[in-house]
Amino acid sequence: MSQNHENEEHDHFYHYEDGAFECTKPGCNVRKLRNPDGTLRPQNPNIEAIKDDFLYHLGLGAASHDLVNMFSDVQFVCMGGTSARMEIFAHYIMKEIGHSLPTGADLQDITRKSQRFAMYKVGPVLCVSHGMGVPSIGILLHEIIKLMYHAKVKNPIFFRIGTCGGIGLEPGTVIVANQAVDEMGNNYYEQKICGKVVKRPAIVDKRLVNELLALSKPEDSFKVVTGATMCANDFYEGQGRTDGAFCEHSEEDKMNYLRELQNKGVKNIEMEATIFAALTYKAGIKSALVNVALVNRLKGDQVTTPKEVMMEWQNHPQILVGRYIKKKLSENKS
Ligand SMILES: O=P(O)(O)O[C@H]1O[C@H](CO)[C@@H](O)[C@H]1O
Ligand SMILES: O=c1cc[nH]c(=O)[nH]1
């Protein structure tokens, strides 16, 4: 029989937005995602049998690298589409948390040999680019989650600091997702595995959402809102755009679709939300999707804002997540 610890607040419980939780308390039979010290349990029984589990797209191996020495102090993993953004974020967070590199040293892209993603480590913060779309971030998530396991990282928290199209929102607005849905409004990530369709719940951590929302300040130059984030499998037709190389739907079809989404509480559209929420949830990792809107899709499709303005907007999610990280690190110290 499973023991019920649901009413207790304790570090070895992992609470989910839907009320479910995983308990790692000794003696509790509830399925375990983490060990009592916060390290992750591998969810794939095959992993332990692989001698040198090679994280191919990261260019890191469980035997060829001392992953514990390199990464065990990681507490936060921040992901975003581009390598440039993640390098900027690495420099930003370094200043924010007062981390310094050894004299003469510079930030290094740890995965440069693989030439796929870019990854920077700033003390307890890992900053990684994930490319565009579900397949790309999915591969990265598999390898980063395994990295967390191999490196014995404790209670990591994952963030996606991304860009998106807003629905009825002023560009520059930050959306912290309280739900991740696909193009049909489904609250799960669907994958075909060995000829079968597997649906994995895409659950975001409501507590983390609320903590992030509380970090917005009245004096900020940008608004922070919450709502559902829609994950599309494409930037053009999949997001209802009429400016792709092909378009067999009308402007009216697009507007009807966007309004329908808006009525269902969808605030923004991007391309990674469902898999990010689903795989982190399945791994027992707290995570949040923090995106900035680059365009109001009710007003148009093209993203034509000058680069400098867009770069400034891309900082908005970084500011919010930076505040969270700084707060948590100072709480941990005291
Ligand atoms: O700016 P990033 O983080 O890549 O996010 C958004 O931008 C890309 C499309 O332009 C997709 O990856 C989408 O999710
Ligand atoms: O409209 C947008 C803007 C950025 N990223 C997207 O996926 N869609």
XYZ file of C-alpha atoms and ligand atoms in Angstrom, residues 132 160 162-166 230 232 234-235 239 241 269-272 292-295 297 300-301 303, ligand 2:
33
model
C 13.729 25.079 -33.566
C 12.561 27.633 -21.661
C 11.878 31.666 -25.814
C 10.121 33.820 -28.357
C 6.609 33.401 -29.712
C 3.716 35.029 -31.473
C 1.239 36.613 -29.070
C 0.219 26.586 -27.980
C 2.834 24.247 -33.322
C 5.593 24.639 -37.991
C 6.133 28.397 -38.085
C 0.554 28.616 -36.979
C 0.152 32.105 -41.250
C 2.119 30.274 -30.116
C 5.594 28.778 -30.285
C 7.113 25.440 -31.257
C 8.383 23.508 -28.230
C 8.230 36.856 -25.160
C 5.797 37.823 -27.923
C 7.507 39.225 -31.022
C 4.315 39.929 -32.922
C -0.835 37.570 -34.538
C -0.268 40.236 -38.823
C 2.067 37.386 -39.633
C 8.001 39.559 -37.873
O 4.987 33.997 -34.347
C 5.965 33.416 -33.847
C 7.091 34.128 -33.393
C 8.148 33.422 -32.868
N 8.077 32.070 -32.823
C 6.999 31.394 -33.268
O 6.982 30.158 -33.237
N 5.966 32.084 -33.757
